PDB file of C-alpha atoms in Angstrom:
ATOM      1  CA  MET A 251     139.780-157.763-180.779  1.00 46.00           C
ATOM      2  CA  ALA A 252     135.810-157.979-181.386  1.00 53.00           C
ATOM      3  CA  GLY A 253     135.013-155.532-184.141  1.00 64.00           C
ATOM      4  CA  VAL A 254     131.857-155.107-186.235  1.00 79.00           C
ATOM      5  CA  ALA A 255     130.569-155.376-190.005  1.00 88.00           C
ATOM      6  CA  VAL A 256     132.570-152.915-192.004  1.00 93.00           C
ATOM      7  CA  ASP A 257     131.219-150.709-195.145  1.00 94.00           C
ATOM      8  CA  LEU A 258     133.976-151.583-197.219  1.00 96.00           C
ATOM      9  CA  GLU A 259     132.949-149.459-199.952  1.00 96.00           C
ATOM     10  CA  ALA A 260     132.510-146.362-197.526  1.00 96.00           C
ATOM     11  CA  LEU A 261     135.905-146.898-196.406  1.00 97.00           C
ATOM     12  CA  THR A 262     137.493-147.046-199.697  1.00 96.00           C
ATOM     13  CA  GLY A 263     135.618-143.924-200.790  1.00 96.00           C
ATOM     14  CA  ARG A 264     137.117-142.401-197.375  1.00 96.00           C
ATOM     15  CA  TRP A 265     140.846-143.812-198.095  1.00 96.00           C
ATOM     16  CA  GLU A 266     140.857-142.595-201.573  1.00 95.00           C
ATOM     17  CA  ARG A 267     139.766-139.200-200.771  1.00 94.00           C
ATOM     18  CA  ARG A 268     142.233-138.916-197.672  1.00 91.00           C
ATOM     19  CA  TRP A 269     145.104-140.954-198.758  1.00 91.00           C
ATOM     20  CA  PRO A 270     144.599-140.816-202.391  1.00 90.00           C
ATOM     21  CA  GLY A 271     147.272-142.967-204.566  1.00 87.00           C
ATOM     22  CA  SER A 272     148.642-144.403-201.007  1.00 89.00           C
ATOM     23  CA  LEU A 273     148.290-148.132-200.203  1.00 91.00           C
ATOM     24  CA  PRO A 274     146.743-148.475-196.844  1.00 93.00           C
ATOM     25  CA  VAL A 275     150.133-149.812-195.438  1.00 92.00           C
ATOM     26  CA  GLY A 276     151.855-147.571-192.868  1.00 89.00           C
ATOM     27  CA  HIS A 277     155.261-147.346-194.087  1.00 85.00           C
ATOM     28  CA  GLU A 278     153.207-146.350-197.444  1.00 84.00           C
ATOM     29  CA  LEU A 279     151.667-143.430-196.965  1.00 82.00           C
ATOM     30  CA  ASP A 280     153.061-140.776-198.813  1.00 64.00           C
ATOM     31  CA  GLU A 281     154.879-137.291-198.445  1.00 68.00           C
ATOM     32  CA  ARG A 282     151.498-135.401-198.194  1.00 68.00           C
ATOM     33  CA  GLY A 283     150.970-136.054-194.784  1.00 75.00           C
ATOM     34  CA  ARG A 284     154.618-134.852-193.501  1.00 84.00           C
ATOM     35  CA  ASP A 285     153.596-131.737-192.329  1.00 90.00           C
ATOM     36  CA  VAL A 286     151.276-133.309-189.751  1.00 94.00           C
ATOM     37  CA  TRP A 287     153.666-136.159-189.142  1.00 94.00           C
ATOM     38  CA  VAL A 288     155.603-137.103-185.701  1.00 95.00           C
ATOM     39  CA  ARG A 289     157.734-140.079-184.700  1.00 95.00           C
ATOM     40  CA  PHE A 290     157.548-141.492-181.352  1.00 97.00           C
ATOM     41  CA  HIS A 291     160.229-144.022-180.045  1.00 96.00           C
ATOM     42  CA  GLY A 292     158.927-146.768-178.370  1.00 96.00           C
ATOM     43  CA  LEU A 293     161.776-147.179-175.670  1.00 95.00           C
ATOM     44  CA  PRO A 294     163.909-145.019-174.086  1.00 93.00           C
ATOM     45  CA  ASP A 295     167.362-143.772-175.799  1.00 89.00           C
ATOM     46  CA  SER A 296     165.773-144.885-179.194  1.00 89.00           C
ATOM     47  CA  LYS A 297     165.852-148.876-178.484  1.00 93.00           C
ATOM     48  CA  ARG A 298     164.497-150.614-181.056  1.00 93.00           C
ATOM     49  CA  TYR A 299     163.139-153.829-179.277  1.00 95.00           C
ATOM     50  CA  PRO A 300     162.067-154.960-176.053  1.00 96.00           C
ATOM     51  CA  GLY A 301     164.494-157.149-174.149  1.00 95.00           C
ATOM     52  CA  ASP A 302     162.116-158.255-171.302  1.00 97.00           C
ATOM     53  CA  GLU A 303     158.795-157.699-169.888  1.00 97.00           C
ATOM     54  CA  ARG A 304     159.656-154.124-168.479  1.00 98.00           C
ATOM     55  CA  GLU A 305     160.350-152.943-171.966  1.00 97.00           C
ATOM     56  CA  TYR A 306     157.205-154.472-173.405  1.00 98.00           C
ATOM     57  CA  ALA A 307     155.331-152.660-170.557  1.00 98.00           C
ATOM     58  CA  ILE A 308     157.049-149.635-171.680  1.00 98.00           C
ATOM     59  CA  VAL A 309     156.393-149.838-175.125  1.00 98.00           C
ATOM     60  CA  LEU A 310     152.945-150.887-174.505  1.00 98.00           C
ATOM     61  CA  GLU A 311     152.280-147.604-172.389  1.00 98.00           C
ATOM     62  CA  ARG A 312     153.297-145.386-174.940  1.00 98.00           C
ATOM     63  CA  HIS A 313     151.541-146.791-177.614  1.00 98.00           C
ATOM     64  CA  ASN A 314     148.343-146.913-175.426  1.00 98.00           C
ATOM     65  CA  THR A 315     149.055-143.101-173.770  1.00 98.00           C
ATOM     66  CA  VAL A 316     149.090-142.008-177.733  1.00 98.00           C
ATOM     67  CA  LEU A 317     146.303-143.826-178.662  1.00 98.00           C
ATOM     68  CA  ASP A 318     144.176-142.582-176.022  1.00 98.00           C
ATOM     69  CA  GLU A 319     144.935-139.063-176.942  1.00 97.00           C
ATOM     70  CA  LEU A 320     143.957-139.713-180.660  1.00 98.00           C
ATOM     71  CA  PHE A 321     141.266-141.718-180.249  1.00 98.00           C
ATOM     72  CA  GLY A 322     139.656-141.667-176.455  1.00 95.00           C
ATOM     73  CA  GLY A 323     135.830-143.024-177.150  1.00 91.00           C
ATOM     74  CA  ALA A 324     135.936-143.638-181.049  1.00 95.00           C
ATOM     75  CA  GLU A 325     135.292-146.194-182.901  1.00 96.00           C
ATOM     76  CA  LEU A 326     138.901-147.514-184.932  1.00 96.00           C
ATOM     77  CA  TYR A 327     139.485-149.186-187.896  1.00 97.00           C
ATOM     78  CA  VAL A 328     142.550-151.682-187.780  1.00 98.00           C
ATOM     79  CA  ILE A 329     144.061-152.108-190.930  1.00 97.00           C
ATOM     80  CA  ILE A 330     146.743-155.084-191.009  1.00 97.00           C
ATOM     81  CA  PRO A 331     148.511-156.007-194.188  1.00 95.00           C
ATOM     82  CA  ALA A 332     149.618-159.379-195.380  1.00 94.00           C
ATOM     83  CA  TRP A 333     151.824-160.392-198.329  1.00 92.00           C
ATOM     84  CA  THR A 334     152.284-163.442-200.943  1.00 92.00           C
ATOM     85  CA  SER A 335     153.682-164.422-203.963  1.00 88.00           C
ATOM     86  CA  ASP A 336     150.479-165.296-205.255  1.00 87.00           C
ATOM     87  CA  PRO A 337     147.236-163.349-205.686  1.00 89.00           C
ATOM     88  CA  PRO A 338     144.797-165.181-203.678  1.00 90.00           C
ATOM     89  CA  ALA A 339     144.097-163.626-200.393  1.00 91.00           C
ATOM     90  CA  PRO A 340     144.946-165.455-197.170  1.00 90.00           C
ATOM     91  CA  ALA A 341     142.595-166.279-194.573  1.00 90.00           C
ATOM     92  CA  ALA A 342     142.167-163.450-192.720  1.00 88.00           C
ATOM     93  CA  ARG A 343     143.005-162.998-189.119  1.00 87.00           C
ATOM     94  CA  PRO A 344     140.122-163.750-186.477  1.00 89.00           C
ATOM     95  CA  GLY A 345     137.945-160.597-186.605  1.00 91.00           C
ATOM     96  CA  THR A 346     139.031-158.946-189.362  1.00 95.00           C
ATOM     97  CA  THR A 347     137.458-158.679-193.173  1.00 95.00           C
ATOM     98  CA  HIS A 348     139.968-158.821-196.161  1.00 96.00           C
ATOM     99  CA  TRP A 349     139.350-155.434-197.749  1.00 97.00           C
ATOM    100  CA  ARG A 350     141.895-154.661-200.843  1.00 95.00           C
ATOM    101  CA  THR A 351     144.341-157.290-202.813  1.00 95.00           C
ATOM    102  CA  TRP A 352     146.866-154.956-204.922  1.00 93.00           C
ATOM    103  CA  LEU A 353     150.424-156.150-206.975  1.00 91.00           C
ATOM    104  CA  GLN A 354     153.153-154.718-205.249  1.00 85.00           C
ATOM    105  CA  THR A 355     155.195-153.353-208.114  1.00 79.00           C
ATOM    106  CA  ASP A 356     158.269-151.627-205.827  1.00 77.00           C
ATOM    107  CA  ASP A 357     160.598-154.603-207.181  1.00 77.00           C
ATOM    108  CA  PRO A 358     161.841-153.738-210.938  1.00 79.00           C
ATOM    109  CA  ASP A 359     162.006-157.737-211.362  1.00 83.00           C
ATOM    110  CA  PRO A 360     158.868-159.243-211.708  1.00 78.00           C
ATOM    111  CA  ALA A 361     159.724-162.296-210.290  1.00 80.00           C
ATOM    112  CA  PHE A 362     160.026-160.416-207.188  1.00 82.00           C
ATOM    113  CA  ARG A 363     156.935-158.922-206.596  1.00 83.00           C
ATOM    114  CA  THR A 364     154.163-159.527-204.207  1.00 91.00           C
ATOM    115  CA  TYR A 365     150.580-159.153-203.679  1.00 93.00           C
ATOM    116  CA  GLY A 366     149.606-156.877-200.915  1.00 93.00           C
ATOM    117  CA  HIS A 367     146.302-157.742-198.847  1.00 96.00           C
ATOM    118  CA  ALA A 368     144.807-155.504-196.308  1.00 97.00           C
ATOM    119  CA  TYR A 369     142.567-156.534-193.996  1.00 97.00           C
ATOM    120  CA  VAL A 370     140.094-154.278-191.809  1.00 98.00           C
ATOM    121  CA  GLU A 371     138.424-154.696-188.350  1.00 97.00           C
ATOM    122  CA  GLN A 372     135.902-152.059-186.998  1.00 96.00           C
ATOM    123  CA  LEU A 373     135.980-151.663-183.028  1.00 96.00           C
ATOM    124  CA  PRO A 374     135.626-149.062-180.169  1.00 96.00           C
ATOM    125  CA  TRP A 375     139.105-147.550-178.586  1.00 97.00           C
ATOM    126  CA  ARG A 376     139.495-149.171-175.007  1.00 96.00           C
ATOM    127  CA  ARG A 377     143.060-149.182-173.521  1.00 97.00           C
ATOM    128  CA  GLY A 378     144.775-151.963-173.904  1.00 97.00           C
ATOM    129  CA  CYS A 379     142.591-153.722-176.339  1.00 97.00           C
ATOM    130  CA  LEU A 380     145.195-153.814-178.883  1.00 98.00           C
ATOM    131  CA  ASP A 381     148.282-154.871-177.006  1.00 98.00           C
ATOM    132  CA  GLY A 382     148.610-158.410-178.752  1.00 97.00           C
ATOM    133  CA  LEU A 383     148.660-156.570-181.796  1.00 97.00           C
ATOM    134  CA  LEU A 384     151.114-154.056-180.434  1.00 98.00           C
ATOM    135  CA  ARG A 385     153.109-156.834-179.214  1.00 98.00           C
ATOM    136  CA  GLN A 386     153.147-158.714-182.356  1.00 97.00           C
ATOM    137  CA  VAL A 387     154.276-155.473-184.014  1.00 97.00           C
ATOM    138  CA  ALA A 388     157.254-154.680-181.435  1.00 98.00           C
ATOM    139  CA  ASP A 389     158.772-158.022-182.258  1.00 97.00           C
ATOM    140  CA  GLU A 390     158.393-157.810-186.078  1.00 95.00           C
ATOM    141  CA  GLU A 391     155.736-160.518-186.385  1.00 96.00           C
ATOM    142  CA  VAL A 392     153.528-158.035-188.176  1.00 95.00           C
ATOM    143  CA  ALA A 393     154.195-154.769-190.145  1.00 94.00           C
ATOM    144  CA  GLY A 394     152.538-151.952-191.743  1.00 94.00           C
ATOM    145  CA  VAL A 395     149.795-151.825-189.349  1.00 97.00           C
ATOM    146  CA  ILE A 396     147.158-148.376-189.439  1.00 97.00           C
ATOM    147  CA  ILE A 397     145.065-148.008-186.729  1.00 98.00           C
ATOM    148  CA  THR A 398     142.764-144.872-187.676  1.00 98.00           C
ATOM    149  CA  ASP A 399     139.638-143.236-186.375  1.00 97.00           C
ATOM    150  CA  THR A 400     136.515-144.172-188.982  1.00 96.00           C
ATOM    151  CA  ASP A 401     137.086-140.704-190.747  1.00 96.00           C
ATOM    152  CA  LEU A 402     140.807-141.506-191.435  1.00 96.00           C
ATOM    153  CA  ARG A 403     141.654-137.987-189.668  1.00 95.00           C
ATOM    154  CA  ARG A 404     144.273-139.487-187.537  1.00 96.00           C
ATOM    155  CA  ILE A 405     146.659-142.573-188.089  1.00 96.00           C
ATOM    156  CA  HIS A 406     148.817-144.398-185.637  1.00 97.00           C
ATOM    157  CA  HIS A 407     151.258-146.628-187.539  1.00 97.00           C
ATOM    158  CA  PRO A 408     153.274-148.747-184.878  1.00 97.00           C
ATOM    159  CA  TYR A 409     156.227-150.456-186.065  1.00 96.00           C
ATOM    160  CA  ASP A 410     158.888-152.156-184.638  1.00 94.00           C
ATOM    161  CA  GLY A 411     160.565-149.425-182.571  1.00 94.00           C
ATOM    162  CA  GLY A 412     157.677-147.085-182.061  1.00 96.00           C
ATOM    163  CA  ALA A 413     155.006-145.203-184.050  1.00 96.00           C
ATOM    164  CA  ASP A 414     154.459-142.788-186.553  1.00 95.00           C
ATOM    165  CA  VAL A 415     151.322-140.559-186.100  1.00 96.00           C
ATOM    166  CA  PHE A 416     149.759-138.533-188.654  1.00 95.00           C
ATOM    167  CA  LEU A 417     147.119-135.688-187.397  1.00 96.00           C
ATOM    168  CA  THR A 418     144.497-133.171-188.472  1.00 95.00           C
ATOM    169  CA  THR A 419     146.674-130.056-188.214  1.00 96.00           C
ATOM    170  CA  THR A 420     150.619-129.124-187.754  1.00 96.00           C
ATOM    171  CA  ALA A 421     149.102-127.587-184.699  1.00 97.00           C
ATOM    172  CA  GLU A 422     147.822-130.806-183.282  1.00 97.00           C
ATOM    173  CA  ARG A 423     151.102-132.328-184.140  1.00 96.00           C
ATOM    174  CA  ASP A 424     153.049-129.714-182.114  1.00 96.00           C
ATOM    175  CA  ARG A 425     150.979-130.155-179.265  1.00 97.00           C
ATOM    176  CA  LEU A 426     151.195-133.927-179.145  1.00 98.00           C
ATOM    177  CA  LYS A 427     155.018-133.753-179.642  1.00 96.00           C
ATOM    178  CA  ALA A 428     155.240-131.331-176.829  1.00 97.00           C
ATOM    179  CA  ARG A 429     153.325-133.818-174.135  1.00 97.00           C
ATOM    180  CA  HIS A 430     155.838-136.619-175.313  1.00 98.00           C
ATOM    181  CA  ALA A 431     159.094-134.697-176.361  1.00 96.00           C
ATOM    182  CA  GLY A 432     161.230-137.257-174.206  1.00 96.00           C
ATOM    183  CA  TRP A 433     159.975-140.121-176.688  1.00 96.00           C
ATOM    184  CA  LEU A 434     161.312-138.198-180.324  1.00 95.00           C
ATOM    185  CA  SER A 435     164.206-139.110-182.161  1.00 83.00           C
ATOM    186  CA  ARG A 436     167.272-136.862-181.867  1.00 81.00           C
ATOM    187  CA  HIS A 437     167.728-137.342-185.672  1.00 78.00           C
ATOM    188  CA  PRO A 438     167.283-133.741-187.354  1.00 76.00           C
ATOM    189  CA  ASN A 439     164.438-134.983-189.434  1.00 78.00           C
ATOM    190  CA  GLY A 440     162.581-136.811-186.963  1.00 76.00           C
ATOM    191  CA  TRP A 441     163.329-140.363-188.002  1.00 71.00           C
TER     192      TRP A 441
END
């Protein structure tokens, strides 16, 4: 990935307007987006982890297909979180800039709380430009990634097993679901 300088103040302002009270971590996005949310599985029959190169190719093809439909020709933010037991932010991944740090308070025992750190990169979307990161996500080496346009209107949150996608309207969500109906969960809630 090779990005450009990110205006962190502008990003923070847009994030607070679009996702107030939500941390910039894919699985932390709040319920306000559920009416425009869809989950796609990365492999047939909801298989969670790729077992060989053929299956990695399927996972990457599905991610890239949806990313092309969401962001073709757009500038993106790629937000990658990391967690530590101490407040100092670890060194940034190559190409990223440290954006935010927060105390994760979801564990009631203060001895087990962690610090979250969000790193961001801005880059133009090209099919395949995030394949290395998407493989790391598929292998559970990286979690909580958010891929979004610079206005934060659409979000693609890849996870080990697929992707959660937040769109601008329910109609847009329904069109995307219809185009990729074979990638949907069979669970009644779409999980």
